[in-house]
CSV table of C-alpha atoms in Angstrom, one decimal:
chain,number,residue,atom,x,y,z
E,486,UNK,CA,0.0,0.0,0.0
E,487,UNK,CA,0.9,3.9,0.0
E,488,UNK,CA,3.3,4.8,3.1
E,489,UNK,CA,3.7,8.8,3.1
E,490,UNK,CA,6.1,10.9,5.5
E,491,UNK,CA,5.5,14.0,6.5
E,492,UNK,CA,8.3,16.7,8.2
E,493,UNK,CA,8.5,18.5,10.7
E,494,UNK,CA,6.2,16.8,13.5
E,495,UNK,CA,6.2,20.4,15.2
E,496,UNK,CA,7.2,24.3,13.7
E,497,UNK,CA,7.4,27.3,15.0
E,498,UNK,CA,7.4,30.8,13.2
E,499,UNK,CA,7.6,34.2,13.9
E,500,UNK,CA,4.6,35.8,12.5
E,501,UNK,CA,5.3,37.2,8.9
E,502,UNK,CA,7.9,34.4,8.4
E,503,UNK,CA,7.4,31.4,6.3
E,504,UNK,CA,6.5,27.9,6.7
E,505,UNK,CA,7.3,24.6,4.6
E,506,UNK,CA,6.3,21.2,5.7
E,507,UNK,CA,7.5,18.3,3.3
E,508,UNK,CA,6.0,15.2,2.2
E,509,UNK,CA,6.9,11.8,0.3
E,510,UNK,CA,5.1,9.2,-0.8
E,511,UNK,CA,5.8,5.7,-2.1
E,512,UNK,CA,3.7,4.3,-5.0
E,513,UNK,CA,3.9,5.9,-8.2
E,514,UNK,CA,0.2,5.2,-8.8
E,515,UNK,CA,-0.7,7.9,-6.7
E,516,UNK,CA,-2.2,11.3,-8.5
E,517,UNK,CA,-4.0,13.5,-6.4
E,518,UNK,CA,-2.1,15.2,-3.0
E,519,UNK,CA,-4.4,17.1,-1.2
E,520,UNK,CA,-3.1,18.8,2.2
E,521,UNK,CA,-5.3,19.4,5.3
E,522,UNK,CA,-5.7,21.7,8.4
E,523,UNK,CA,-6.9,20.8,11.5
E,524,UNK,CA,-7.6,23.0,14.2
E,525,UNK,CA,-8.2,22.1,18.0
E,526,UNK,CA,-10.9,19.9,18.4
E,527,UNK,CA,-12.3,19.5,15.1
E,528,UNK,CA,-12.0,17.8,12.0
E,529,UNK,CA,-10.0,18.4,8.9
E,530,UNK,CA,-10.5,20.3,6.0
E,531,UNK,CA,-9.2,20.8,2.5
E,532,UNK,CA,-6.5,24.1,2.5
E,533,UNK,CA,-5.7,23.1,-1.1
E,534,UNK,CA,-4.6,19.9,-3.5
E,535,UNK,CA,-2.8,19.3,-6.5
E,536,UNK,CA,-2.6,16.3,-8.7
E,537,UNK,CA,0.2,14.4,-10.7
E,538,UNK,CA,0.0,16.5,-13.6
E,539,UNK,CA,0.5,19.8,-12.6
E,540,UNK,CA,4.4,20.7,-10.7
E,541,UNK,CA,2.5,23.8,-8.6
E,542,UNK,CA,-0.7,25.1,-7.5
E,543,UNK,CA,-1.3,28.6,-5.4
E,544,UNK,CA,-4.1,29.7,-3.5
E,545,UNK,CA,-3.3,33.4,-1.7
E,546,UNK,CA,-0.8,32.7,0.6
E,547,UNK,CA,-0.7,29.1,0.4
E,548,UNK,CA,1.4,27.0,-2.8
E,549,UNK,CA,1.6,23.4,-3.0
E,550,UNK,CA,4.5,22.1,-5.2
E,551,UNK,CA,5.0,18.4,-6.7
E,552,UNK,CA,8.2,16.5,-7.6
E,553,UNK,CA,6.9,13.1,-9.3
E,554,UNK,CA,9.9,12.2,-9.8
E,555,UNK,CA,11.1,12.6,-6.5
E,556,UNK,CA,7.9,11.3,-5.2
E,557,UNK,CA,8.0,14.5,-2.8
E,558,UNK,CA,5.3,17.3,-1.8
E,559,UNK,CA,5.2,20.3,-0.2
E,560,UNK,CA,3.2,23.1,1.5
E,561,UNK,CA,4.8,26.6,1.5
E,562,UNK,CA,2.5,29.3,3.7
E,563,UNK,CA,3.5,32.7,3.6
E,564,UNK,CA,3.1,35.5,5.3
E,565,UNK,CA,2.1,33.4,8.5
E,566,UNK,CA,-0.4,34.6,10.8
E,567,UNK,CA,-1.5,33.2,14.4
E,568,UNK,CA,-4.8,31.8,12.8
E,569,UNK,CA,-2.8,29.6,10.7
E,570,UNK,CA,-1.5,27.3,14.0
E,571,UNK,CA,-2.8,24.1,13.6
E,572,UNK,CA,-2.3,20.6,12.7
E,573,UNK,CA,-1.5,19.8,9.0
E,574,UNK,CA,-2.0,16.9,7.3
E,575,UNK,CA,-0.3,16.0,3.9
E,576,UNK,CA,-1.8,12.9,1.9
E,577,UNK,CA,-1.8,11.0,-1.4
E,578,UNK,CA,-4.8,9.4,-3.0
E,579,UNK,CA,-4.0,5.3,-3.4
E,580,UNK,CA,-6.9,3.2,-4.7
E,581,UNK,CA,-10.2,4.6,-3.3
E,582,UNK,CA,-8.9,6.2,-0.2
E,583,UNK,CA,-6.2,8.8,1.3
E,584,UNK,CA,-3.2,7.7,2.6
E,585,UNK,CA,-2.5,10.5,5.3
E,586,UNK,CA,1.2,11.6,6.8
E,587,UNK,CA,1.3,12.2,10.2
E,588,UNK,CA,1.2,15.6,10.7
E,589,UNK,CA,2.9,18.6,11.6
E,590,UNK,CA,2.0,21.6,14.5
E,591,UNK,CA,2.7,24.9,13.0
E,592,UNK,CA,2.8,27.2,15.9
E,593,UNK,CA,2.8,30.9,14.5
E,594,UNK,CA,4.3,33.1,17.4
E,595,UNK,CA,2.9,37.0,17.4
P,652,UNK,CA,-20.7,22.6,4.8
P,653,UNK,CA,-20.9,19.3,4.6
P,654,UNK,CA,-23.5,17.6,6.6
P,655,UNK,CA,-21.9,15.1,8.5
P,656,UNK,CA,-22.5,13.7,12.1
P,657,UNK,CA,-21.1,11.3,14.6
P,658,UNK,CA,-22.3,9.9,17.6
P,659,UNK,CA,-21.8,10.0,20.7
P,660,UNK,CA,-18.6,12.6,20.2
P,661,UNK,CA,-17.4,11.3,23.7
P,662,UNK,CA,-17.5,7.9,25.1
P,663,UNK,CA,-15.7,6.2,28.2
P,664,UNK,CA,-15.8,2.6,28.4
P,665,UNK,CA,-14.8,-0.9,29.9
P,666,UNK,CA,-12.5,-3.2,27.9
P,667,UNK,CA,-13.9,-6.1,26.9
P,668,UNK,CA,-17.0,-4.3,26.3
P,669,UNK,CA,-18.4,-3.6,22.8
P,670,UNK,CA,-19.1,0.0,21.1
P,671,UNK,CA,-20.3,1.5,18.3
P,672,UNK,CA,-19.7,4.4,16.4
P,673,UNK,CA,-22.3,6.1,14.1
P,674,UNK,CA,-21.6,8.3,11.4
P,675,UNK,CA,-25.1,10.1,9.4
P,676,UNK,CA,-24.6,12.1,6.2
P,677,UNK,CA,-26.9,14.5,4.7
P,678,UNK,CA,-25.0,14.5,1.5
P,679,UNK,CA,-25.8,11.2,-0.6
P,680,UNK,CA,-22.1,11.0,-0.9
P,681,UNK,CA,-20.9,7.5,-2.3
P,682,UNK,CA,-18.0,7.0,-0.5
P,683,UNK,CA,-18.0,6.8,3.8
P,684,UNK,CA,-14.4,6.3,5.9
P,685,UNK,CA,-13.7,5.9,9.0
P,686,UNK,CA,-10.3,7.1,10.3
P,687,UNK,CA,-8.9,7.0,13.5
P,688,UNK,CA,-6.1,9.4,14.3
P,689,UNK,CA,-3.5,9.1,17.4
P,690,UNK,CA,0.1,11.1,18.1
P,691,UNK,CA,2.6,10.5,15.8
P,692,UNK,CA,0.4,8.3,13.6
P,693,UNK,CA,-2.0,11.1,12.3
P,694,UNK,CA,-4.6,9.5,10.4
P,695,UNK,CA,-4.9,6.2,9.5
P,696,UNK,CA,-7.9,4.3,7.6
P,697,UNK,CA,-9.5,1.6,9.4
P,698,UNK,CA,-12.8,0.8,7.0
P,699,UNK,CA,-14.3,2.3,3.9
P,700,UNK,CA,-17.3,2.1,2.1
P,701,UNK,CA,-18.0,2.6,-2.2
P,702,UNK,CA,-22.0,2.1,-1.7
P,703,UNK,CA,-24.5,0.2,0.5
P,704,UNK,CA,-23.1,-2.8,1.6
P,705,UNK,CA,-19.4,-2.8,-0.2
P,706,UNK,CA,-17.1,-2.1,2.3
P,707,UNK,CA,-13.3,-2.7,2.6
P,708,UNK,CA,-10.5,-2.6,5.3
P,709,UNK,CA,-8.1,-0.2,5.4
P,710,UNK,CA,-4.5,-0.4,7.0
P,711,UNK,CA,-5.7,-0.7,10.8
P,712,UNK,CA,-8.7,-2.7,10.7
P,713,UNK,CA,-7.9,-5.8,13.1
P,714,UNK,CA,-10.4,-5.5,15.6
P,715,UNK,CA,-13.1,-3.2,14.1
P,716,UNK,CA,-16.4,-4.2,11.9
P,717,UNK,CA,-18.7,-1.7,9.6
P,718,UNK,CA,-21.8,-1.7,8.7
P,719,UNK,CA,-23.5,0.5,6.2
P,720,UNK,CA,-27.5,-0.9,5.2
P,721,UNK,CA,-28.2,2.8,3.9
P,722,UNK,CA,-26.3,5.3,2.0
P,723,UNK,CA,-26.6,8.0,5.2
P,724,UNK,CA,-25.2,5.5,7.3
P,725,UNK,CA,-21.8,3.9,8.1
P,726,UNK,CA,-21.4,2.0,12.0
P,727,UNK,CA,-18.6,1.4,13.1
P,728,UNK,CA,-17.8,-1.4,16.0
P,729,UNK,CA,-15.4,-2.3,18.3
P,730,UNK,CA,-16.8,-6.0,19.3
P,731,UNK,CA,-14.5,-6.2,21.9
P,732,UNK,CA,-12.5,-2.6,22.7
P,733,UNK,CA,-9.0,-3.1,24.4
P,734,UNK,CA,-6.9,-0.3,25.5
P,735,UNK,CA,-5.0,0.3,22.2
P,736,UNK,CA,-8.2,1.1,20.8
P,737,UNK,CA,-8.6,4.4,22.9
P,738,UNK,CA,-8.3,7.2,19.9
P,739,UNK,CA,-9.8,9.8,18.5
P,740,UNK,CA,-11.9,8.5,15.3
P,741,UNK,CA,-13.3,10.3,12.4
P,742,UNK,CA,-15.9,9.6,10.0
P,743,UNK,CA,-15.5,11.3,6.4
P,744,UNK,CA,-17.2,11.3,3.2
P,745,UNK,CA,-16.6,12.1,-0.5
P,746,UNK,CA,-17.3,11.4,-4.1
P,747,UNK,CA,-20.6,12.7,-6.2
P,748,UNK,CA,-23.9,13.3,-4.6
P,749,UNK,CA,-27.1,14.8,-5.2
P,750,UNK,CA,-25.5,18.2,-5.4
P,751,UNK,CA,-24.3,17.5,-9.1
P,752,UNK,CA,-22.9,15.6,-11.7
P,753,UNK,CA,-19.1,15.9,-10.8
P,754,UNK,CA,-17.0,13.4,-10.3
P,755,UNK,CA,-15.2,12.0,-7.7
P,756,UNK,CA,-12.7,15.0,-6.6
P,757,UNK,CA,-11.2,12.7,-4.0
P,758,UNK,CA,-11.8,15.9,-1.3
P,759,UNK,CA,-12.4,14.1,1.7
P,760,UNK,CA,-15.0,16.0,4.0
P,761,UNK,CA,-14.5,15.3,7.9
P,762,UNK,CA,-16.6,14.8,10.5
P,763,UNK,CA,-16.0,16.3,14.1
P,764,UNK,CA,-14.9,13.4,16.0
P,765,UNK,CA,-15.9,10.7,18.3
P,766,UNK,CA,-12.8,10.4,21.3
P,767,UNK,CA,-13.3,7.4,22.8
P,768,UNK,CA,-11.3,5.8,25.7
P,769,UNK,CA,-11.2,2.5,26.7
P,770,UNK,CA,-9.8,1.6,30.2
């Protein structure tokens, strides 16, 4: 099956900074890569996606960049601001279901 | 907003003892998951669903069973809960519905959580 890795675990930034969290995946089949944010005590939802044939997708202050090749993904959030802590979750789309990583804590310090 | 809910969103119980999850959609979506997500693991697919009755098991399934007898409907049960089964678990949904034509995005729409703990 899909195995994906996701880094950091944890981040901290200084508000205004940047943040990148990195993914990989393992199967090849794999074509859709949609990240997701989670804050405290609630569920995930869809911050943005891209799939296997497109290399970079933006959204405002978020991109999403692929490396099929590499078999790597990533999330880049600029401009950080405190309502962006929260738990992020990278995935990959294997057979019917989503493969998550397992996660990262972006802490945005004011 | 997706119209998704799961019940009861907190639960303490015994081990040995059995439990069961309910997740109820509003949306006609095809496709029902249930994930359960713990530190350091993040999310990980215990069951799915592609339509009444077709279910299949995802990476952590040893020890849980589905159910889904109607499209707004996906149980899930612990026949037995241990101690490694305390988690937080979370019910999601995707694919076409009633809304349009579209096809499967993959977009995965979340419920808010059931936490269970098993002692």
């Amino acid at each position: 099956g899909e195995n994906v890795e996701q880094h950091p675990s944890t981040l901290s930034v200084q508000e205004g900074d940047s943040a990148v969290i990195k993914c990989t995946y393992s199967d090849s089949a794999s074509n859709y890569f949609p990240w997701y944010k989670q804050e405290l005590g609630k569920g995930s939802q869809l911050i943005i996606d891209i799939r296997s044939n497109v290399g970079e997708k933006k959204d405002q202050r978020i991109a999403v960049t692929l490396n099929k090749t590499a078999k790597h993904f990533s999330l880049h959030i600029t401009e950080t601001q405190p309502e962006d802590s929260a738990v992020y979750f990278c995935a990959a789309h294997f057979r019917r279901a989503l493969t998550f990583g397992s996660g990262t804590r972006l802490q945005v310090q004011p | 907003d997706a119209g998704i809910t799961q019940s009861p969103r907190h639960k303490v119980t015994e081990t040995g003892t059995p439990v069961t999850l309910r997740c109820h959609q509003t949306e006609n979506h095809r496709y029902m998951y249930w994930y359960r997500q713990d530190p350091g693991h993040g999310l990980r697919l215990i069951h799915y669903s592609y339509g009444v009755k077709d279910t299949d098991k995802g990476e952590v399934s040893d020890g849980y069973s589905v159910s889904r007898s109607k499209t707004e409907d996906f149980l899930l049960t612990l026949e037995s809960a241990t101690s490694s089964q305390t988690s937080v678990y979370f019910c999601a949904i995707s694919g076409p519905g009633l809304a349009g034509p579209a096809a499967n995005t993959g977009e995965l729409f979340f419920g808010e959580g059931s936490r269970l703990t098993v002692l």
